[in-house]
Amino acid sequence: MAAEKAEMDALKKECDGLRAQIEAARKAVNDTTMTAAANGVAPLGRVQLKLRKSLKGHLAKIYAMHWSEDSRQMVSASQDGKLLVWDTFTGNKLVAVPLKSAWVMSVAFSPSANLVASGGLDNICTVYNIKAASPKTLRELDAHTGYLSCCRFLSDSEILTASGDTTCVLWDLETGKQKMVYTNHIGDCMSLALSSDMNMFISGACDSLAKLWDLREGTCKQTFSGHTSDINAISFFPSGNAIITGSDDCSCKMYDLRSDQEVTDYTDATLNAGVTSLALSNSGRLIFAGYDDFNCHIWDSLKGEKVGVLSGHDNRVSCTGVPADGMGVCTGSWDSFLKLWN
Amino acid sequence: MSSKTLSSGSIAQARRTVQQLRREARIKRIKVSKASSDLMRYCGEHAKNDPLLMGIPTSENPFKDKKPCTVL
């Protein structure tokens, strides 16, 4: 017993030492902030995007949306128990997928656009083939012990999920089995994003931490702190060297992966609503962040200033997405509408 | 705190935490000034390929509703 306590004390002492070492190493490279460094960058002026389409079709709150890689099709999920695949150029609905469980929280398009996946309070990630004559359930990935908050396909044979059980999982769609389980968060995982080379991914959780993972090794490589509440949204900066997070603490933050720390904080004294979702424009200069205040606010990622707002929803903006060609922004809301802006 | 309440589970957890922190401590970090200038350069180089920044001509806007034209 005494030996156990001695070991525990030694381990705790080593933890404290390592944490102090990490903080010191971060401080040693902290020679400026992004905002200060971007002082000489020309300001953007007001960014005014117009509402181009309002997509009407869902009968209840929309919780998630995801663009297809063709930048034309888009899939949305609502607690009316349906997934809808839209042709955003015409506004037409192409496919309707009825869900076994209406409590959906996430939806994803596979890169090939042959498959969509969704999941939520049923703890299951269900994958559908939408190219069949009528949508066919391909797999039910059932191993999480908490709600499914986010899912993203790597290909038609692999998918990554984030869950309220605090883990992320990589699944093999041929076998329906877990290939890797990523454990390190101590709060519900709320969001994930894949790096463009698919060797890494990032996750944001209710423990207010963002983590960078080695997808194939299964290890957590870096941990980013600073938020004071749940992280609901996370995305890579297009260069792959930084990440952006959005939180219930009403702020977004940019963390640089190579400096291993927060470099910008996007806050505004008048913004007292949690961030639900975020997406970046193709150059990374604009951050579109959806908030509980029914708006999507636009931030200058370099100068840390609010440069615009997308107003029009009658309830919380729950999801935001920019297609691969960068031609617009889609916002989805609890008001049951999806809106396209550019 | 009674030493009898320590379980081998919490020692295993503490060992895992130390292992994780060792992994995170040993990475190489670059200066924030260098990281910032790289991000700024990326934005600058890609600005012209960012339709939301540059604006989209009406004729090329995929989301704009096309109204029918009548030739008078």
Coordinates of C-alpha atoms in Angstrom, one line a residue:
Chain A
M1 CA 0.0 0.0 0.0
A2 CA 2.8 2.4 1.0
A3 CA 4.7 1.4 -2.2
E4 CA 1.6 2.2 -4.3
K5 CA 1.2 5.6 -2.6
A6 CA 4.8 6.3 -3.2
E7 CA 4.5 5.4 -6.9
M8 CA 1.4 7.5 -7.2
D9 CA 3.1 10.5 -5.6
A10 CA 6.1 10.1 -7.9
L11 CA 3.9 9.9 -11.0
K12 CA 1.9 13.0 -9.9
K13 CA 5.2 14.8 -9.4
E14 CA 6.4 13.8 -12.9
C15 CA 3.0 15.0 -14.4
D16 CA 3.3 18.4 -12.7
G17 CA 6.9 18.6 -13.9
L18 CA 6.0 17.7 -17.5
R19 CA 3.1 20.2 -17.5
A20 CA 5.4 23.0 -16.3
Q21 CA 8.0 21.9 -19.0
I22 CA 5.3 22.2 -21.7
E23 CA 4.2 25.6 -20.5
A24 CA 7.7 26.9 -20.4
A25 CA 8.5 25.6 -23.9
R26 CA 5.4 27.3 -25.2
K27 CA 6.3 30.5 -23.5
A28 CA 9.8 30.4 -24.9
V29 CA 8.5 30.6 -28.5
N30 CA 5.7 33.1 -27.7
D31 CA 7.4 36.1 -29.2
T32 CA 4.2 37.7 -30.5
T33 CA 0.5 37.2 -31.2
M34 CA -1.1 36.6 -34.7
T35 CA -3.1 39.8 -34.3
A36 CA 0.1 41.9 -33.6
A37 CA 2.0 40.2 -36.4
A38 CA -0.9 40.9 -38.8
N39 CA -0.8 44.6 -38.0
G40 CA 0.6 45.5 -41.4
V41 CA -2.0 43.3 -43.3
A42 CA -4.6 45.4 -45.1
P43 CA -8.0 45.3 -43.4
L44 CA -10.8 43.6 -45.4
G45 CA -13.5 46.2 -44.9
R46 CA -17.0 45.0 -44.5
V47 CA -17.7 41.5 -46.0
Q48 CA -21.2 41.5 -47.4
L49 CA -22.5 38.3 -48.7
K50 CA -26.0 38.0 -50.1
L51 CA -28.6 35.3 -49.4
R52 CA -28.9 33.4 -52.7
K53 CA -31.2 30.5 -51.7
S54 CA -33.4 29.4 -48.8
L55 CA -33.8 25.6 -48.9
K56 CA -37.1 24.6 -47.5
G57 CA -38.0 20.9 -46.8
H58 CA -37.2 19.8 -43.3
L59 CA -40.0 19.9 -40.8
A60 CA -37.9 20.2 -37.6
K61 CA -34.6 21.5 -36.3
I62 CA -31.6 20.9 -38.6
Y63 CA -28.6 19.6 -36.7
A64 CA -26.0 19.0 -39.3
M65 CA -25.0 19.4 -43.0
H66 CA -22.1 18.4 -45.1
W67 CA -21.0 19.3 -48.7
S68 CA -20.2 16.7 -51.3
E69 CA -16.8 17.1 -52.8
D70 CA -18.4 18.1 -56.1
S71 CA -19.4 21.4 -54.4
R72 CA -22.9 21.0 -55.8
Q73 CA -24.7 18.3 -53.7
M74 CA -25.1 18.8 -50.0
V75 CA -26.7 16.5 -47.4
S76 CA -28.6 17.8 -44.3
A77 CA -29.9 16.1 -41.2
S78 CA -33.0 17.1 -39.2
Q79 CA -34.7 15.8 -36.1
D80 CA -37.7 15.3 -38.3
G81 CA -36.1 12.0 -38.9
K82 CA -34.8 12.6 -42.4
L83 CA -31.6 13.1 -44.3
L84 CA -32.1 15.2 -47.4
V85 CA -29.6 15.4 -50.3
W86 CA -29.9 18.7 -52.2
D87 CA -28.8 20.0 -55.6
T88 CA -27.8 23.4 -54.4
F89 CA -27.6 24.9 -57.9
T90 CA -31.4 24.3 -58.5
G91 CA -32.6 23.9 -54.9
N92 CA -34.1 20.5 -55.7
K93 CA -34.2 17.6 -53.3
L94 CA -32.5 14.6 -54.9
V95 CA -32.8 11.9 -52.2
A96 CA -34.6 11.6 -48.9
V97 CA -33.3 9.0 -46.4
P98 CA -35.7 8.1 -43.7
L99 CA -33.9 7.5 -40.4
K100 CA -34.6 4.7 -37.9
S101 CA -33.8 7.1 -35.1
A102 CA -34.9 10.8 -35.5
W103 CA -32.4 12.0 -32.9
V104 CA -29.7 12.7 -35.4
M105 CA -26.7 14.9 -34.6
S106 CA -24.3 14.4 -37.5
V107 CA -24.2 13.7 -41.2
A108 CA -21.4 13.2 -43.7
F109 CA -21.0 12.6 -47.5
S110 CA -18.3 10.2 -48.6
P111 CA -15.7 11.7 -51.0
S112 CA -17.2 9.5 -53.8
A113 CA -20.7 10.7 -53.0
N114 CA -21.9 7.1 -53.2
L115 CA -22.5 7.0 -49.4
V116 CA -23.8 9.2 -46.6
A117 CA -23.5 8.5 -42.9
S118 CA -25.5 9.8 -39.9
G119 CA -25.9 9.2 -36.2
G120 CA -26.9 10.8 -33.0
L121 CA -28.6 9.8 -29.7
D122 CA -28.9 6.2 -30.9
N123 CA -25.1 5.9 -30.4
I124 CA -24.9 4.3 -33.9
C125 CA -23.3 5.5 -37.1
T126 CA -25.5 4.3 -40.0
V127 CA -24.0 4.3 -43.5
Y128 CA -26.4 4.4 -46.5
N129 CA -25.8 3.8 -50.1
I130 CA -27.7 6.6 -51.8
K131 CA -26.8 5.5 -55.4
A132 CA -29.1 2.5 -55.1
A133 CA -32.7 2.8 -56.5
S134 CA -33.8 3.7 -53.0
P135 CA -31.4 4.5 -50.1
K136 CA -30.1 1.2 -48.7
T137 CA -28.5 0.8 -45.2
L138 CA -25.0 -0.5 -45.9
R139 CA -23.7 -0.8 -42.3
E140 CA -24.8 0.0 -38.7
L141 CA -21.6 0.8 -36.7
D142 CA -22.6 0.0 -33.2
A143 CA -20.0 0.1 -30.5
H144 CA -20.0 3.6 -29.0
T145 CA -21.5 3.9 -25.6
G146 CA -22.5 7.5 -26.0
Y147 CA -24.1 9.7 -28.6
L148 CA -22.6 10.1 -32.1
S149 CA -21.7 13.8 -32.4
C150 CA -19.7 13.8 -35.6
C151 CA -18.7 11.5 -38.5
R152 CA -16.4 11.9 -41.5
F153 CA -15.5 9.4 -44.3
L154 CA -11.9 8.9 -45.3
S155 CA -13.1 6.8 -48.3
D156 CA -15.9 4.4 -49.1
S157 CA -14.2 1.9 -46.8
E158 CA -13.2 3.9 -43.7
I159 CA -15.1 6.4 -41.5
L160 CA -14.1 8.3 -38.4
T161 CA -16.6 9.0 -35.6
A162 CA -16.6 11.2 -32.5
S163 CA -18.8 10.3 -29.5
G164 CA -20.3 11.5 -26.2
D165 CA -18.5 8.4 -24.7
T166 CA -15.3 10.6 -25.0
T167 CA -13.7 8.5 -27.7
C168 CA -13.2 8.8 -31.5
V169 CA -13.2 5.6 -33.6
L170 CA -11.9 4.6 -37.0
W171 CA -14.1 2.0 -38.6
D172 CA -13.6 -0.5 -41.4
L173 CA -16.7 -0.4 -43.5
E174 CA -16.1 -3.7 -45.2
T175 CA -16.2 -5.6 -41.9
G176 CA -18.1 -3.0 -39.8
K177 CA -15.5 -3.4 -37.1
Q178 CA -13.4 -0.8 -35.1
K179 CA -9.9 -0.4 -36.5
M180 CA -8.7 2.1 -33.9
V181 CA -10.0 3.7 -30.8
Y182 CA -8.7 7.1 -29.9
T183 CA -8.8 7.6 -26.1
N184 CA -7.6 10.7 -24.2
H185 CA -10.4 13.2 -23.9
I186 CA -12.1 13.4 -20.5
G187 CA -15.3 14.9 -21.8
D188 CA -17.8 14.2 -24.6
C189 CA -16.2 14.5 -28.1
M190 CA -18.3 17.0 -30.0
S191 CA -16.5 17.5 -33.3
L192 CA -13.7 16.2 -35.5
A193 CA -11.9 17.3 -38.7
L194 CA -9.5 15.3 -41.0
S195 CA -6.2 16.7 -42.3
S196 CA -6.1 16.8 -46.1
D197 CA -3.5 14.0 -46.3
M198 CA -5.7 12.0 -43.9
N199 CA -2.7 11.1 -41.7
M200 CA -4.0 13.2 -38.8
F201 CA -7.3 14.4 -37.4
I202 CA -8.3 16.9 -34.8
S203 CA -11.1 16.6 -32.2
G204 CA -12.8 19.1 -29.9
A205 CA -14.6 18.0 -26.7
C206 CA -16.6 19.1 -23.6
D207 CA -13.3 19.0 -21.6
S208 CA -12.6 22.3 -23.4
L209 CA -9.6 20.7 -25.1
A210 CA -8.7 20.3 -28.7
K211 CA -6.4 17.3 -29.6
L212 CA -4.3 16.4 -32.7
W213 CA -4.2 12.7 -33.4
D214 CA -2.0 10.4 -35.5
L215 CA -4.7 8.5 -37.3
R216 CA -2.7 5.3 -38.1
E217 CA -0.8 5.1 -34.8
G218 CA -3.8 6.0 -32.7
T219 CA -1.9 8.4 -30.4
C220 CA -2.7 11.9 -29.3
K221 CA 0.2 14.1 -30.5
Q222 CA -0.8 17.5 -29.1
T223 CA -3.3 19.0 -26.8
F224 CA -4.6 22.6 -27.0
S225 CA -6.2 24.3 -24.0
G226 CA -7.5 27.8 -23.5
H227 CA -11.3 27.5 -23.9
T228 CA -13.3 27.6 -20.8
S229 CA -16.2 25.6 -22.0
D230 CA -17.2 22.8 -24.5
I231 CA -15.6 23.0 -27.9
N232 CA -18.5 22.4 -30.4
A233 CA -16.7 23.0 -33.7
I234 CA -13.2 22.4 -35.1
S235 CA -11.5 22.8 -38.4
F236 CA -8.1 22.8 -40.1
F237 CA -6.8 26.0 -41.6
P238 CA -6.3 25.2 -45.3
S239 CA -2.4 25.2 -45.0
G240 CA -2.8 22.4 -42.5
N241 CA -0.5 24.2 -40.0
A242 CA -3.2 25.6 -37.8
I243 CA -6.6 24.7 -36.4
I244 CA -9.7 26.8 -35.5
T245 CA -12.1 25.9 -32.7
G246 CA -15.5 27.3 -31.7
S247 CA -16.8 27.0 -28.1
D248 CA -19.8 27.4 -25.7
D249 CA -17.5 30.1 -24.1
C250 CA -18.6 32.4 -27.0
S251 CA -15.2 32.5 -28.6
C252 CA -13.3 31.0 -31.5
K253 CA -9.6 30.4 -31.2
M254 CA -6.8 29.7 -33.7
Y255 CA -4.0 27.3 -32.5
D256 CA -0.9 26.9 -34.5
L257 CA 0.3 23.3 -34.6
R258 CA 4.0 24.0 -35.0
S259 CA 4.1 26.6 -32.1
D260 CA 1.8 24.3 -30.1
Q261 CA -0.3 27.1 -28.7
E262 CA -3.1 29.6 -29.1
V263 CA -2.2 32.4 -31.5
T264 CA -5.5 34.2 -31.9
D265 CA -8.7 34.6 -29.9
Y266 CA -11.9 35.7 -31.7
T267 CA -14.1 37.4 -29.2
D268 CA -16.4 40.4 -29.1
A269 CA -17.9 42.0 -26.0
T270 CA -21.3 42.1 -27.7
L271 CA -21.3 38.5 -28.7
N272 CA -22.6 36.5 -25.7
A273 CA -23.8 33.4 -27.5
G274 CA -22.1 30.0 -27.9
V275 CA -20.4 29.0 -31.1
T276 CA -22.1 25.9 -32.7
S277 CA -20.2 25.5 -36.0
L278 CA -17.5 27.0 -38.2
A279 CA -16.1 26.8 -41.7
L280 CA -13.2 28.6 -43.5
S281 CA -13.1 30.3 -46.9
N282 CA -10.6 28.7 -49.3
S283 CA -7.7 31.1 -48.5
G284 CA -8.3 30.7 -44.7
R285 CA -8.8 34.4 -44.4
L286 CA -12.5 34.3 -43.5
I287 CA -14.0 32.3 -40.7
F288 CA -17.7 31.7 -40.8
A289 CA -18.9 30.9 -37.3
G290 CA -22.5 29.9 -36.5
Y291 CA -23.8 31.1 -33.1
D292 CA -26.7 30.5 -30.8
D293 CA -27.7 34.2 -31.4
F294 CA -29.3 33.0 -34.8
N295 CA -26.4 34.6 -36.8
C296 CA -23.3 33.4 -38.6
H297 CA -20.6 35.9 -37.9
I298 CA -17.7 36.4 -40.2
W299 CA -14.2 36.9 -38.8
D300 CA -10.9 38.0 -40.4
S301 CA -8.7 35.1 -39.3
L302 CA -5.5 37.1 -39.4
K303 CA -6.5 40.4 -37.8
G304 CA -9.0 38.8 -35.3
E305 CA -11.7 41.3 -36.2
K306 CA -15.4 40.7 -36.9
V307 CA -15.9 41.7 -40.6
G308 CA -19.5 40.7 -41.4
V309 CA -22.6 38.8 -40.5
L310 CA -25.0 36.4 -42.2
S311 CA -28.5 37.3 -40.7
G312 CA -31.7 35.7 -41.7
H313 CA -32.3 32.6 -39.6
D314 CA -35.1 32.6 -37.0
N315 CA -33.3 30.3 -34.6
R316 CA -29.9 29.0 -33.6
V317 CA -27.4 28.4 -36.5
S318 CA -26.5 24.8 -35.9
C319 CA -24.2 24.0 -38.8
T320 CA -22.0 25.8 -41.3
G321 CA -20.1 24.6 -44.4
V322 CA -18.1 25.9 -47.3
P323 CA -17.8 23.6 -50.4
A324 CA -14.5 22.5 -51.7
D325 CA -14.6 25.1 -54.6
G326 CA -15.1 27.9 -52.0
M327 CA -18.0 29.4 -54.0
G328 CA -20.4 30.0 -51.1
V329 CA -21.4 29.3 -47.5
C330 CA -24.3 27.1 -46.3
T331 CA -25.8 27.7 -43.0
G332 CA -28.4 25.3 -41.4
S333 CA -30.6 26.2 -38.5
W334 CA -33.0 25.1 -35.8
D335 CA -35.5 27.1 -37.8
S336 CA -35.5 24.1 -40.3
F337 CA -34.0 26.1 -43.2
L338 CA -30.7 25.9 -45.0
K339 CA -29.4 29.1 -46.5
L340 CA -26.8 29.6 -49.2
W341 CA -24.8 32.8 -49.3
N342 CA -22.1 34.3 -51.4
Chain B
M1 CA -6.4 10.1 2.3
S2 CA -6.3 6.4 3.1
S3 CA -3.7 4.6 1.0
K4 CA -6.2 1.7 0.9
T5 CA -8.4 3.7 -1.5
L6 CA -5.7 3.6 -4.2
S7 CA -6.5 1.1 -6.9
S8 CA -4.2 -0.3 -9.4
G9 CA -6.6 1.3 -11.9
S10 CA -5.6 4.8 -10.9
I11 CA -1.9 4.0 -11.0
A12 CA -2.3 2.6 -14.6
Q13 CA -4.2 5.8 -15.5
A14 CA -1.4 8.0 -13.9
R15 CA 1.2 6.0 -15.9
R16 CA -0.7 6.6 -19.1
T17 CA -1.0 10.4 -18.3
V18 CA 2.8 10.6 -17.8
Q19 CA 3.4 8.7 -21.0
Q20 CA 1.1 11.1 -22.9
L21 CA 2.7 14.2 -21.3
R22 CA 6.1 12.9 -22.2
R23 CA 5.0 12.5 -25.8
E24 CA 3.6 16.1 -25.9
A25 CA 6.6 17.6 -24.1
R26 CA 9.2 16.3 -26.6
I27 CA 7.8 18.0 -29.8
K28 CA 9.8 20.8 -31.4
R29 CA 8.1 24.2 -31.3
I30 CA 8.6 27.1 -33.7
K31 CA 8.3 30.8 -32.9
V32 CA 4.8 32.3 -33.1
S33 CA 6.2 35.1 -35.2
K34 CA 7.3 32.5 -37.8
A35 CA 4.0 30.6 -37.6
S36 CA 2.1 33.8 -38.0
S37 CA 4.1 35.0 -41.0
D38 CA 3.6 31.6 -42.7
L39 CA -0.2 31.8 -42.1
M40 CA -0.2 35.4 -43.5
R41 CA 1.8 34.3 -46.5
Y42 CA -0.6 31.5 -47.2
C43 CA -3.6 33.8 -47.1
G44 CA -1.9 36.3 -49.4
E45 CA -0.9 33.6 -51.9
H46 CA -4.4 32.1 -52.0
A47 CA -6.5 35.2 -51.8
K48 CA -7.0 35.4 -55.6
N49 CA -8.4 31.8 -55.5
D50 CA -10.9 32.6 -52.8
P51 CA -14.3 33.5 -54.4
L52 CA -15.8 34.6 -51.1
L53 CA -13.0 37.2 -50.8
M54 CA -12.8 38.2 -54.4
G55 CA -16.5 38.3 -55.2
I56 CA -18.2 36.2 -57.9
P57 CA -19.5 37.7 -61.1
T58 CA -23.2 37.2 -61.5
S59 CA -22.8 35.1 -64.7
E60 CA -20.6 32.6 -62.8
N61 CA -22.6 32.4 -59.6
P62 CA -23.9 28.8 -59.3
F63 CA -26.3 29.6 -56.5
K64 CA -27.9 32.7 -58.0
D65 CA -31.5 32.1 -59.2
K66 CA -31.5 32.6 -62.9
K67 CA -34.5 34.7 -63.9
P68 CA -36.0 34.1 -67.4
C69 CA -35.2 36.8 -69.9
T70 CA -37.7 38.1 -72.4
V71 CA -36.3 39.4 -75.7
L72 CA -38.3 42.5 -76.6

